[in-house]
């Protein structure tokens, strides 16, 4: 394919943030999605422009699944997808930026498809992401989907137009979280307890809020897990966040403070938990590149 897919099929407003370029069916509930990654990106390419961020792989897998739901499983465009689980292991050594835009392929197998009448309401899919013949990631994703009307009722009338995000507090130094711009820092300066940060929710961020939302997007929560892991090990700790084992428990609301906390689980992994008013909205075990290498050898 020489052009990208329509951005509406992956729930993005920006053409520049739409990564899939095409797809084909390879078997029963099996598909291959082609994609392209830019050599320069404000968030998903390292500040020195040498490496793709593992969260770019996450977003590509998410978009590929959304694309197939609409095109192959005929989910209407006004339906919403709600992530329940997103588990992914990447190999950062194979995510180097080359002399041309990277063109990965995402091989996806759907399972546990559940329908209500003819309408798909939930499923899982596994994805293998390959780049230049190398396996760069494996993902396992579970989601539900619902109509726009049901989603509105589920949200209790909350919409992007009626919910206002909290003021954005001062952020940590960019070097502490491995980002190149202050606008990309999503953890606030701790006020009392080290290892306990308020999430900075900037609805003007062009990547996390590519279009207006009524809740905090999952990719912003994953970025908070990535940054919390880096802060905990220190800027010279040698940690490369490479795997994310994430469960989303409930919507993270824009108008409530979100607190991010990390704990060391041992074995090259950190557990990050996000809460609002004492309730867990998501939890994520972040693994290192070394841990990913061990998992792939096994």
PDB file of C-alpha atoms in Angstrom:
ATOM      1  CA  UNK A   1       0.000   0.000   0.000  1.00  0.00           C
ATOM      2  CA  UNK A   2       1.206   3.502  -0.809  1.00  0.00           C
ATOM      3  CA  UNK A   3      -1.280   5.486   1.269  1.00  0.00           C
ATOM      4  CA  UNK A   4      -2.636   5.291   4.806  1.00  0.00           C
ATOM      5  CA  UNK A   5      -6.062   3.943   5.716  1.00  0.00           C
ATOM      6  CA  UNK A   6      -8.867   6.436   6.430  1.00  0.00           C
ATOM      7  CA  UNK A   7      -8.164   7.911   9.856  1.00  0.00           C
ATOM      8  CA  UNK A   8     -11.765   7.365  10.984  1.00  0.00           C
ATOM      9  CA  UNK A   9     -11.156   3.589  10.873  1.00  0.00           C
ATOM     10  CA  UNK A  10      -8.555   3.837  13.666  1.00  0.00           C
ATOM     11  CA  UNK A  11     -10.324   6.564  15.667  1.00  0.00           C
ATOM     12  CA  UNK A  12      -7.789   9.295  14.953  1.00  0.00           C
ATOM     13  CA  UNK A  13      -8.370  12.833  13.716  1.00  0.00           C
ATOM     14  CA  UNK A  14      -4.844  13.437  12.426  1.00  0.00           C
ATOM     15  CA  UNK A  15      -3.574  11.747   9.280  1.00  0.00           C
ATOM     16  CA  UNK A  16      -0.050  12.034  10.711  1.00  0.00           C
ATOM     17  CA  UNK A  17      -1.127   9.958  13.742  1.00  0.00           C
ATOM     18  CA  UNK A  18      -2.647   7.194  11.582  1.00  0.00           C
ATOM     19  CA  UNK A  19      -0.100   4.379  11.186  1.00  0.00           C
ATOM     20  CA  UNK A  20      -1.779   1.442   9.329  1.00  0.00           C
ATOM     21  CA  UNK A  21      -1.528   1.548   5.533  1.00  0.00           C
ATOM     22  CA  UNK A  22      -3.521  -1.549   4.556  1.00  0.00           C
ATOM     23  CA  UNK A  23      -4.681  -5.025   5.562  1.00  0.00           C
ATOM     24  CA  UNK A  24      -5.505  -8.483   4.194  1.00  0.00           C
ATOM     25  CA  UNK A  25      -7.206 -11.621   5.468  1.00  0.00           C
ATOM     26  CA  UNK A  26      -4.819 -14.566   5.878  1.00  0.00           C
ATOM     27  CA  UNK A  27      -7.187 -17.168   7.372  1.00  0.00           C
ATOM     28  CA  UNK A  28     -10.215 -17.610   9.593  1.00  0.00           C
ATOM     29  CA  UNK A  29     -10.080 -14.679  12.032  1.00  0.00           C
ATOM     30  CA  UNK A  30      -6.480 -14.071  10.958  1.00  0.00           C
ATOM     31  CA  UNK A  31      -5.212 -10.905   9.290  1.00  0.00           C
ATOM     32  CA  UNK A  32      -2.074  -9.021   8.340  1.00  0.00           C
ATOM     33  CA  UNK A  33      -1.945  -5.240   8.728  1.00  0.00           C
ATOM     34  CA  UNK A  34       0.777  -3.145   7.109  1.00  0.00           C
ATOM     35  CA  UNK A  35       1.887   0.102   8.754  1.00  0.00           C
ATOM     36  CA  UNK A  36       4.418   2.897   8.500  1.00  0.00           C
ATOM     37  CA  UNK A  37       6.301   4.676  11.282  1.00  0.00           C
ATOM     38  CA  UNK A  38       7.805   8.149  10.761  1.00  0.00           C
ATOM     39  CA  UNK A  39      11.500   8.755  11.403  1.00  0.00           C
ATOM     40  CA  UNK A  40      10.638  11.803  13.500  1.00  0.00           C
ATOM     41  CA  UNK A  41       7.780  12.032  15.991  1.00  0.00           C
ATOM     42  CA  UNK A  42       7.264  14.427  18.885  1.00  0.00           C
ATOM     43  CA  UNK A  43       6.530  11.584  21.299  1.00  0.00           C
ATOM     44  CA  UNK A  44       7.150   8.121  19.839  1.00  0.00           C
ATOM     45  CA  UNK A  45      10.723   8.592  18.596  1.00  0.00           C
ATOM     46  CA  UNK A  46      13.576   9.092  21.074  1.00  0.00           C
ATOM     47  CA  UNK A  47      14.837  12.688  21.517  1.00  0.00           C
ATOM     48  CA  UNK A  48      18.054  11.763  19.683  1.00  0.00           C
ATOM     49  CA  UNK A  49      15.982  10.270  16.822  1.00  0.00           C
ATOM     50  CA  UNK A  50      17.668   6.872  16.971  1.00  0.00           C
ATOM     51  CA  UNK A  51      14.932   4.624  18.369  1.00  0.00           C
ATOM     52  CA  UNK A  52      11.198   4.029  18.184  1.00  0.00           C
ATOM     53  CA  UNK A  53       9.445   4.019  21.534  1.00  0.00           C
ATOM     54  CA  UNK A  54       7.726   0.760  22.557  1.00  0.00           C
ATOM     55  CA  UNK A  55       4.537   2.756  23.073  1.00  0.00           C
ATOM     56  CA  UNK A  56       4.502   3.435  19.321  1.00  0.00           C
ATOM     57  CA  UNK A  57       4.149  -0.326  18.928  1.00  0.00           C
ATOM     58  CA  UNK A  58       1.291  -0.281  21.444  1.00  0.00           C
ATOM     59  CA  UNK A  59      -0.548   2.430  19.498  1.00  0.00           C
ATOM     60  CA  UNK A  60       0.039   0.609  16.204  1.00  0.00           C
ATOM     61  CA  UNK A  61      -1.406  -2.625  17.605  1.00  0.00           C
ATOM     62  CA  UNK A  62      -4.393  -0.711  19.000  1.00  0.00           C
ATOM     63  CA  UNK A  63      -5.040   0.962  15.655  1.00  0.00           C
ATOM     64  CA  UNK A  64      -4.659  -2.321  13.763  1.00  0.00           C
ATOM     65  CA  UNK A  65      -7.251  -3.998  15.970  1.00  0.00           C
ATOM     66  CA  UNK A  66      -9.662  -1.088  15.616  1.00  0.00           C
ATOM     67  CA  UNK A  67      -9.202  -1.089  11.833  1.00  0.00           C
ATOM     68  CA  UNK A  68     -10.076  -4.787  11.570  1.00  0.00           C
ATOM     69  CA  UNK A  69     -13.072  -4.475  13.848  1.00  0.00           C
ATOM     70  CA  UNK A  70     -14.596  -1.900  11.537  1.00  0.00           C
ATOM     71  CA  UNK A  71     -13.594  -3.416   8.194  1.00  0.00           C
ATOM     72  CA  UNK A  72     -13.718  -7.174   8.789  1.00  0.00           C
ATOM     73  CA  UNK A  73     -16.214  -7.507  11.651  1.00  0.00           C
ATOM     74  CA  UNK A  74     -18.488  -4.699  10.447  1.00  0.00           C
ATOM     75  CA  UNK A  75     -18.541  -2.780  13.735  1.00  0.00           C
ATOM     76  CA  UNK A  76     -20.222   0.575  12.922  1.00  0.00           C
ATOM     77  CA  UNK A  77     -18.028   3.662  12.991  1.00  0.00           C
ATOM     78  CA  UNK A  78     -20.037   5.269  15.796  1.00  0.00           C
ATOM     79  CA  UNK A  79     -19.285   2.376  18.175  1.00  0.00           C
ATOM     80  CA  UNK A  80     -16.765   2.777  20.977  1.00  0.00           C
ATOM     81  CA  UNK A  81     -14.074   0.304  22.004  1.00  0.00           C
ATOM     82  CA  UNK A  82     -13.222  -0.078  25.687  1.00  0.00           C
ATOM     83  CA  UNK A  83      -9.865  -1.700  26.493  1.00  0.00           C
ATOM     84  CA  UNK A  84      -9.902  -4.229  29.300  1.00  0.00           C
ATOM     85  CA  UNK A  85      -6.417  -5.734  29.007  1.00  0.00           C
ATOM     86  CA  UNK A  86      -3.352  -4.826  26.961  1.00  0.00           C
ATOM     87  CA  UNK A  87      -0.299  -7.020  27.391  1.00  0.00           C
ATOM     88  CA  UNK A  88       2.705  -6.432  25.158  1.00  0.00           C
ATOM     89  CA  UNK A  89       6.363  -7.394  25.148  1.00  0.00           C
ATOM     90  CA  UNK A  90       8.728  -5.551  22.819  1.00  0.00           C
ATOM     91  CA  UNK A  91      12.380  -5.935  21.852  1.00  0.00           C
ATOM     92  CA  UNK A  92      13.862  -2.400  21.855  1.00  0.00           C
ATOM     93  CA  UNK A  93      17.074  -3.493  20.126  1.00  0.00           C
ATOM     94  CA  UNK A  94      14.984  -4.129  17.000  1.00  0.00           C
ATOM     95  CA  UNK A  95      13.242  -0.738  17.163  1.00  0.00           C
ATOM     96  CA  UNK A  96      16.033   1.357  15.701  1.00  0.00           C
ATOM     97  CA  UNK A  97      15.185   4.260  13.389  1.00  0.00           C
ATOM     98  CA  UNK A  98      16.669   3.667   9.948  1.00  0.00           C
ATOM     99  CA  UNK A  99      17.354   5.757   6.872  1.00  0.00           C
ATOM    100  CA  UNK A 100      13.718   5.550   5.723  1.00  0.00           C
ATOM    101  CA  UNK A 101      10.345   5.310   7.504  1.00  0.00           C
ATOM    102  CA  UNK A 102       9.910   1.867   9.040  1.00  0.00           C
ATOM    103  CA  UNK A 103       7.238  -0.408   7.549  1.00  0.00           C
ATOM    104  CA  UNK A 104       6.221  -3.004  10.140  1.00  0.00           C
ATOM    105  CA  UNK A 105       3.574  -5.688   9.680  1.00  0.00           C
ATOM    106  CA  UNK A 106       1.111  -6.710  12.376  1.00  0.00           C
ATOM    107  CA  UNK A 107      -0.188 -10.291  12.171  1.00  0.00           C
ATOM    108  CA  UNK A 108      -3.398 -10.559  14.189  1.00  0.00           C
ATOM    109  CA  UNK A 109      -5.530 -13.511  15.297  1.00  0.00           C
ATOM    110  CA  UNK A 110      -8.941 -12.873  16.884  1.00  0.00           C
ATOM    111  CA  UNK A 111     -10.524 -15.212  19.437  1.00  0.00           C
ATOM    112  CA  UNK A 112     -13.289 -15.331  22.054  1.00  0.00           C
ATOM    113  CA  UNK A 113     -15.576 -13.326  19.778  1.00  0.00           C
ATOM    114  CA  UNK A 114     -18.915 -12.707  21.477  1.00  0.00           C
ATOM    115  CA  UNK A 115     -21.950 -11.362  19.671  1.00  0.00           C
ATOM    116  CA  UNK A 116     -25.318 -10.000  20.676  1.00  0.00           C
ATOM    117  CA  UNK A 117     -27.421 -10.832  17.672  1.00  0.00           C
ATOM    118  CA  UNK A 118     -25.207  -9.906  14.745  1.00  0.00           C
ATOM    119  CA  UNK A 119     -23.289  -7.242  16.656  1.00  0.00           C
ATOM    120  CA  UNK A 120     -19.816  -7.912  18.055  1.00  0.00           C
ATOM    121  CA  UNK A 121     -19.686  -6.950  21.740  1.00  0.00           C
ATOM    122  CA  UNK A 122     -16.294  -8.278  22.884  1.00  0.00           C
ATOM    123  CA  UNK A 123     -13.243 -10.207  21.705  1.00  0.00           C
ATOM    124  CA  UNK A 124      -9.544 -10.825  22.203  1.00  0.00           C
ATOM    125  CA  UNK A 125      -6.744 -10.691  19.711  1.00  0.00           C
ATOM    126  CA  UNK A 126      -3.075 -11.612  19.664  1.00  0.00           C
ATOM    127  CA  UNK A 127      -0.631  -9.679  17.535  1.00  0.00           C
ATOM    128  CA  UNK A 128       2.900 -10.321  16.330  1.00  0.00           C
ATOM    129  CA  UNK A 129       4.693  -7.216  15.082  1.00  0.00           C
ATOM    130  CA  UNK A 130       7.596  -7.707  12.675  1.00  0.00           C
ATOM    131  CA  UNK A 131      10.033  -5.212  11.245  1.00  0.00           C
ATOM    132  CA  UNK A 132      12.613  -6.133   8.599  1.00  0.00           C
ATOM    133  CA  UNK A 133      11.950  -9.810   9.307  1.00  0.00           C
ATOM    134  CA  UNK A 134      12.540  -9.499  13.062  1.00  0.00           C
ATOM    135  CA  UNK A 135       9.863 -10.111  15.668  1.00  0.00           C
ATOM    136  CA  UNK A 136       9.751  -6.819  17.563  1.00  0.00           C
ATOM    137  CA  UNK A 137       6.664  -7.380  19.726  1.00  0.00           C
ATOM    138  CA  UNK A 138       3.934  -9.769  20.814  1.00  0.00           C
ATOM    139  CA  UNK A 139       0.665  -8.450  22.213  1.00  0.00           C
ATOM    140  CA  UNK A 140      -2.514  -9.844  23.747  1.00  0.00           C
ATOM    141  CA  UNK A 141      -5.504  -7.492  23.854  1.00  0.00           C
ATOM    142  CA  UNK A 142      -9.034  -7.818  25.264  1.00  0.00           C
ATOM    143  CA  UNK A 143     -11.793  -5.282  24.634  1.00  0.00           C
ATOM    144  CA  UNK A 144     -15.510  -4.652  24.548  1.00  0.00           C
ATOM    145  CA  UNK A 145     -17.403  -2.516  22.051  1.00  0.00           C
ATOM    146  CA  UNK A 146     -20.664  -0.693  22.417  1.00  0.00           C
ATOM    147  CA  UNK A 147     -22.865   1.614  20.399  1.00  0.00           C
ATOM    148  CA  UNK A 148     -22.545   5.361  20.756  1.00  0.00           C
ATOM    149  CA  UNK A 149     -25.951   5.564  22.455  1.00  0.00           C
ATOM    150  CA  UNK A 150     -25.126   2.862  24.997  1.00  0.00           C
ATOM    151  CA  UNK A 151     -21.722   4.435  25.606  1.00  0.00           C
ATOM    152  CA  UNK A 152     -23.382   7.781  26.352  1.00  0.00           C
ATOM    153  CA  UNK A 153     -25.664   6.117  28.906  1.00  0.00           C
ATOM    154  CA  UNK A 154     -22.700   4.230  30.342  1.00  0.00           C
ATOM    155  CA  UNK A 155     -20.859   7.517  30.819  1.00  0.00           C
ATOM    156  CA  UNK A 156     -23.797   9.058  32.655  1.00  0.00           C
ATOM    157  CA  UNK A 157     -24.026  12.042  30.353  1.00  0.00           C
ATOM    158  CA  UNK A 158     -20.316  12.874  30.526  1.00  0.00           C
ATOM    159  CA  UNK A 159     -19.085  14.203  27.202  1.00  0.00           C
ATOM    160  CA  UNK A 160     -16.013  16.044  25.983  1.00  0.00           C
ATOM    161  CA  UNK A 161     -18.126  19.203  25.925  1.00  0.00           C
ATOM    162  CA  UNK A 162     -19.438  18.887  29.488  1.00  0.00           C
ATOM    163  CA  UNK A 163     -16.341  17.699  31.383  1.00  0.00           C
ATOM    164  CA  UNK A 164     -13.440  20.035  32.147  1.00  0.00           C
ATOM    165  CA  UNK A 165      -9.991  18.693  32.996  1.00  0.00           C
ATOM    166  CA  UNK A 166      -8.218  19.815  36.153  1.00  0.00           C
ATOM    167  CA  UNK A 167      -5.471  22.458  35.959  1.00  0.00           C
ATOM    168  CA  UNK A 168      -2.132  20.976  34.895  1.00  0.00           C
ATOM    169  CA  UNK A 169       0.402  21.019  37.775  1.00  0.00           C
ATOM    170  CA  UNK A 170       4.162  21.577  37.280  1.00  0.00           C
ATOM    171  CA  UNK A 171       5.928  18.561  35.825  1.00  0.00           C
ATOM    172  CA  UNK A 172       9.082  16.632  36.601  1.00  0.00           C
ATOM    173  CA  UNK A 173      12.305  17.468  34.708  1.00  0.00           C
ATOM    174  CA  UNK A 174      12.234  16.067  31.179  1.00  0.00           C
ATOM    175  CA  UNK A 175      15.494  14.169  31.703  1.00  0.00           C
ATOM    176  CA  UNK A 176      13.937  12.201  34.569  1.00  0.00           C
ATOM    177  CA  UNK A 177      11.252  10.720  32.331  1.00  0.00           C
ATOM    178  CA  UNK A 178      13.195  10.268  29.096  1.00  0.00           C
ATOM    179  CA  UNK A 179      11.342  12.870  27.092  1.00  0.00           C
ATOM    180  CA  UNK A 180      12.625  15.806  25.058  1.00  0.00           C
ATOM    181  CA  UNK A 181       9.933  18.397  25.781  1.00  0.00           C
ATOM    182  CA  UNK A 182       8.263  19.623  28.958  1.00  0.00           C
ATOM    183  CA  UNK A 183       4.857  19.258  27.305  1.00  0.00           C
ATOM    184  CA  UNK A 184       5.385  15.476  27.148  1.00  0.00           C
ATOM    185  CA  UNK A 185       5.964  15.083  30.912  1.00  0.00           C
ATOM    186  CA  UNK A 186       2.866  13.473  32.398  1.00  0.00           C
ATOM    187  CA  UNK A 187       3.960  13.204  36.054  1.00  0.00           C
ATOM    188  CA  UNK A 188       3.754  16.181  38.390  1.00  0.00           C
ATOM    189  CA  UNK A 189       6.434  17.163  40.900  1.00  0.00           C
ATOM    190  CA  UNK A 190       5.697  15.156  44.092  1.00  0.00           C
ATOM    191  CA  UNK A 191       4.291  17.293  46.880  1.00  0.00           C
ATOM    192  CA  UNK A 192       4.706  14.917  49.814  1.00  0.00           C
ATOM    193  CA  UNK A 193       5.468  11.255  49.077  1.00  0.00           C
ATOM    194  CA  UNK A 194       8.271  10.172  46.741  1.00  0.00           C
ATOM    195  CA  UNK A 195       7.145   7.597  44.209  1.00  0.00           C
ATOM    196  CA  UNK A 196       3.630   9.069  44.275  1.00  0.00           C
ATOM    197  CA  UNK A 197       2.728  11.531  41.531  1.00  0.00           C
ATOM    198  CA  UNK A 198      -0.333  13.303  40.250  1.00  0.00           C
ATOM    199  CA  UNK A 199      -1.020  12.658  36.580  1.00  0.00           C
ATOM    200  CA  UNK A 200      -0.704  15.751  34.394  1.00  0.00           C
ATOM    201  CA  UNK A 201      -3.662  15.762  32.007  1.00  0.00           C
ATOM    202  CA  UNK A 202      -3.127  18.317  29.251  1.00  0.00           C
ATOM    203  CA  UNK A 203      -6.104  18.084  26.902  1.00  0.00           C
ATOM    204  CA  UNK A 204      -4.195  20.291  24.460  1.00  0.00           C
ATOM    205  CA  UNK A 205      -1.569  17.587  23.872  1.00  0.00           C
ATOM    206  CA  UNK A 206      -1.777  16.775  20.164  1.00  0.00           C
ATOM    207  CA  UNK A 207      -0.960  13.054  20.535  1.00  0.00           C
ATOM    208  CA  UNK A 208      -2.776  11.986  23.701  1.00  0.00           C
ATOM    209  CA  UNK A 209      -5.771  14.163  22.820  1.00  0.00           C
ATOM    210  CA  UNK A 210      -5.754  13.863  19.041  1.00  0.00           C
ATOM    211  CA  UNK A 211      -9.476  14.656  19.320  1.00  0.00           C
ATOM    212  CA  UNK A 212     -11.746  15.713  22.232  1.00  0.00           C
ATOM    213  CA  UNK A 213     -12.445  12.984  24.803  1.00  0.00           C
ATOM    214  CA  UNK A 214     -14.687  12.631  27.824  1.00  0.00           C
ATOM    215  CA  UNK A 215     -12.092  10.596  29.768  1.00  0.00           C
ATOM    216  CA  UNK A 216      -8.328  10.117  30.124  1.00  0.00           C
ATOM    217  CA  UNK A 217      -7.120   7.910  27.246  1.00  0.00           C
ATOM    218  CA  UNK A 218      -5.413   4.595  27.852  1.00  0.00           C
ATOM    219  CA  UNK A 219      -2.269   5.700  26.008  1.00  0.00           C
ATOM    220  CA  UNK A 220      -1.785   8.537  28.486  1.00  0.00           C
ATOM    221  CA  UNK A 221      -2.123   6.083  31.372  1.00  0.00           C
ATOM    222  CA  UNK A 222       0.463   3.801  29.744  1.00  0.00           C
ATOM    223  CA  UNK A 223       2.805   6.762  29.279  1.00  0.00           C
ATOM    224  CA  UNK A 224       2.457   7.503  32.995  1.00  0.00           C
ATOM    225  CA  UNK A 225       3.499   3.917  33.740  1.00  0.00           C
ATOM    226  CA  UNK A 226       6.499   4.266  31.446  1.00  0.00           C
ATOM    227  CA  UNK A 227       7.575   7.531  33.069  1.00  0.00           C
ATOM    228  CA  UNK A 228       6.994   6.243  36.611  1.00  0.00           C
ATOM    229  CA  UNK A 229       9.271   3.294  35.886  1.00  0.00           C
ATOM    230  CA  UNK A 230      12.003   5.564  34.575  1.00  0.00           C
ATOM    231  CA  UNK A 231      11.773   7.954  37.528  1.00  0.00           C
ATOM    232  CA  UNK A 232      11.967   5.131  40.036  1.00  0.00           C
ATOM    233  CA  UNK A 233      15.203   3.746  38.582  1.00  0.00           C
ATOM    234  CA  UNK A 234      16.780   7.175  38.090  1.00  0.00           C
ATOM    235  CA  UNK A 235      17.997   8.755  34.831  1.00  0.00           C
ATOM    236  CA  UNK A 236      21.126   6.575  34.843  1.00  0.00           C
ATOM    237  CA  UNK A 237      19.434   3.385  36.011  1.00  0.00           C
ATOM    238  CA  UNK A 238      19.714   1.673  32.643  1.00  0.00           C
ATOM    239  CA  UNK A 239      16.038   0.688  32.589  1.00  0.00           C
ATOM    240  CA  UNK A 240      14.364   0.558  29.190  1.00  0.00           C
ATOM    241  CA  UNK A 241      10.586   0.081  29.643  1.00  0.00           C
ATOM    242  CA  UNK A 242       9.920  -2.678  27.118  1.00  0.00           C
ATOM    243  CA  UNK A 243       6.872  -4.626  28.277  1.00  0.00           C
ATOM    244  CA  UNK A 244       3.529  -3.488  29.629  1.00  0.00           C
ATOM    245  CA  UNK A 245       1.079  -5.893  31.272  1.00  0.00           C
ATOM    246  CA  UNK A 246      -1.936  -3.659  31.780  1.00  0.00           C
ATOM    247  CA  UNK A 247      -5.448  -4.070  33.147  1.00  0.00           C
ATOM    248  CA  UNK A 248      -7.951  -1.240  32.853  1.00  0.00           C
ATOM    249  CA  UNK A 249     -10.546  -1.405  35.624  1.00  0.00           C
ATOM    250  CA  UNK A 250     -12.671   1.685  34.989  1.00  0.00           C
ATOM    251  CA  UNK A 251     -12.711   4.979  33.148  1.00  0.00           C
ATOM    252  CA  UNK A 252     -10.210   7.573  34.377  1.00  0.00           C
ATOM    253  CA  UNK A 253     -12.141  10.816  34.699  1.00  0.00           C
ATOM    254  CA  UNK A 254     -10.784  14.135  33.478  1.00  0.00           C
ATOM    255  CA  UNK A 255     -12.188  16.145  36.377  1.00  0.00           C
ATOM    256  CA  UNK A 256     -10.744  14.006  39.181  1.00  0.00           C
ATOM    257  CA  UNK A 257      -7.092  13.912  40.287  1.00  0.00           C
ATOM    258  CA  UNK A 258      -5.344  10.734  39.167  1.00  0.00           C
ATOM    259  CA  UNK A 259      -2.551   9.427  41.396  1.00  0.00           C
ATOM    260  CA  UNK A 260       0.260   7.264  40.017  1.00  0.00           C
ATOM    261  CA  UNK A 261       2.334   5.047  42.306  1.00  0.00           C
ATOM    262  CA  UNK A 262       5.081   2.539  41.511  1.00  0.00           C
ATOM    263  CA  UNK A 263       6.562  -0.346  43.484  1.00  0.00           C
ATOM    264  CA  UNK A 264       9.444  -2.679  42.677  1.00  0.00           C
ATOM    265  CA  UNK A 265       8.216  -6.233  42.105  1.00  0.00           C
ATOM    266  CA  UNK A 266      11.689  -7.682  41.491  1.00  0.00           C
ATOM    267  CA  UNK A 267      12.940  -9.578  38.473  1.00  0.00           C
ATOM    268  CA  UNK A 268      13.377  -6.447  36.389  1.00  0.00           C
ATOM    269  CA  UNK A 269       9.778  -5.276  36.718  1.00  0.00           C
ATOM    270  CA  UNK A 270       7.888  -2.441  38.403  1.00  0.00           C
ATOM    271  CA  UNK A 271       4.203  -2.324  39.226  1.00  0.00           C
ATOM    272  CA  UNK A 272       2.450   0.955  38.514  1.00  0.00           C
ATOM    273  CA  UNK A 273      -1.052   1.665  39.808  1.00  0.00           C
ATOM    274  CA  UNK A 274      -3.319   4.594  38.994  1.00  0.00           C
ATOM    275  CA  UNK A 275      -6.115   5.585  41.366  1.00  0.00           C
ATOM    276  CA  UNK A 276      -8.899   8.149  41.591  1.00  0.00           C
ATOM    277  CA  UNK A 277     -10.608   8.812  44.923  1.00  0.00           C
ATOM    278  CA  UNK A 278      -9.076   5.608  46.286  1.00  0.00           C
ATOM    279  CA  UNK A 279     -10.355   3.414  43.444  1.00  0.00           C
ATOM    280  CA  UNK A 280      -7.954   1.659  41.071  1.00  0.00           C
ATOM    281  CA  UNK A 281      -8.490   2.754  37.484  1.00  0.00           C
ATOM    282  CA  UNK A 282      -5.601   0.793  35.993  1.00  0.00           C
ATOM    283  CA  UNK A 283      -2.556  -1.252  36.956  1.00  0.00           C
ATOM    284  CA  UNK A 284       0.464  -2.062  34.854  1.00  0.00           C
ATOM    285  CA  UNK A 285       3.552  -4.207  35.351  1.00  0.00           C
ATOM    286  CA  UNK A 286       6.366  -2.541  33.411  1.00  0.00           C
ATOM    287  CA  UNK A 287       9.245  -4.811  32.423  1.00  0.00           C
ATOM    288  CA  UNK A 288      12.772  -4.000  31.283  1.00  0.00           C
ATOM    289  CA  UNK A 289      14.420  -4.794  27.978  1.00  0.00           C
ATOM    290  CA  UNK A 290      16.484  -7.454  29.753  1.00  0.00           C
ATOM    291  CA  UNK A 291      13.315  -9.084  31.054  1.00  0.00           C
ATOM    292  CA  UNK A 292      11.826  -9.019  27.540  1.00  0.00           C
ATOM    293  CA  UNK A 293      14.894 -10.794  26.167  1.00  0.00           C
ATOM    294  CA  UNK A 294      14.508 -13.542  28.777  1.00  0.00           C
ATOM    295  CA  UNK A 295      10.793 -13.979  27.933  1.00  0.00           C
ATOM    296  CA  UNK A 296      11.535 -14.278  24.203  1.00  0.00           C
ATOM    297  CA  UNK A 297      14.280 -16.849  24.814  1.00  0.00           C
ATOM    298  CA  UNK A 298      11.813 -18.884  26.853  1.00  0.00           C
TER     299      UNK A 298
END
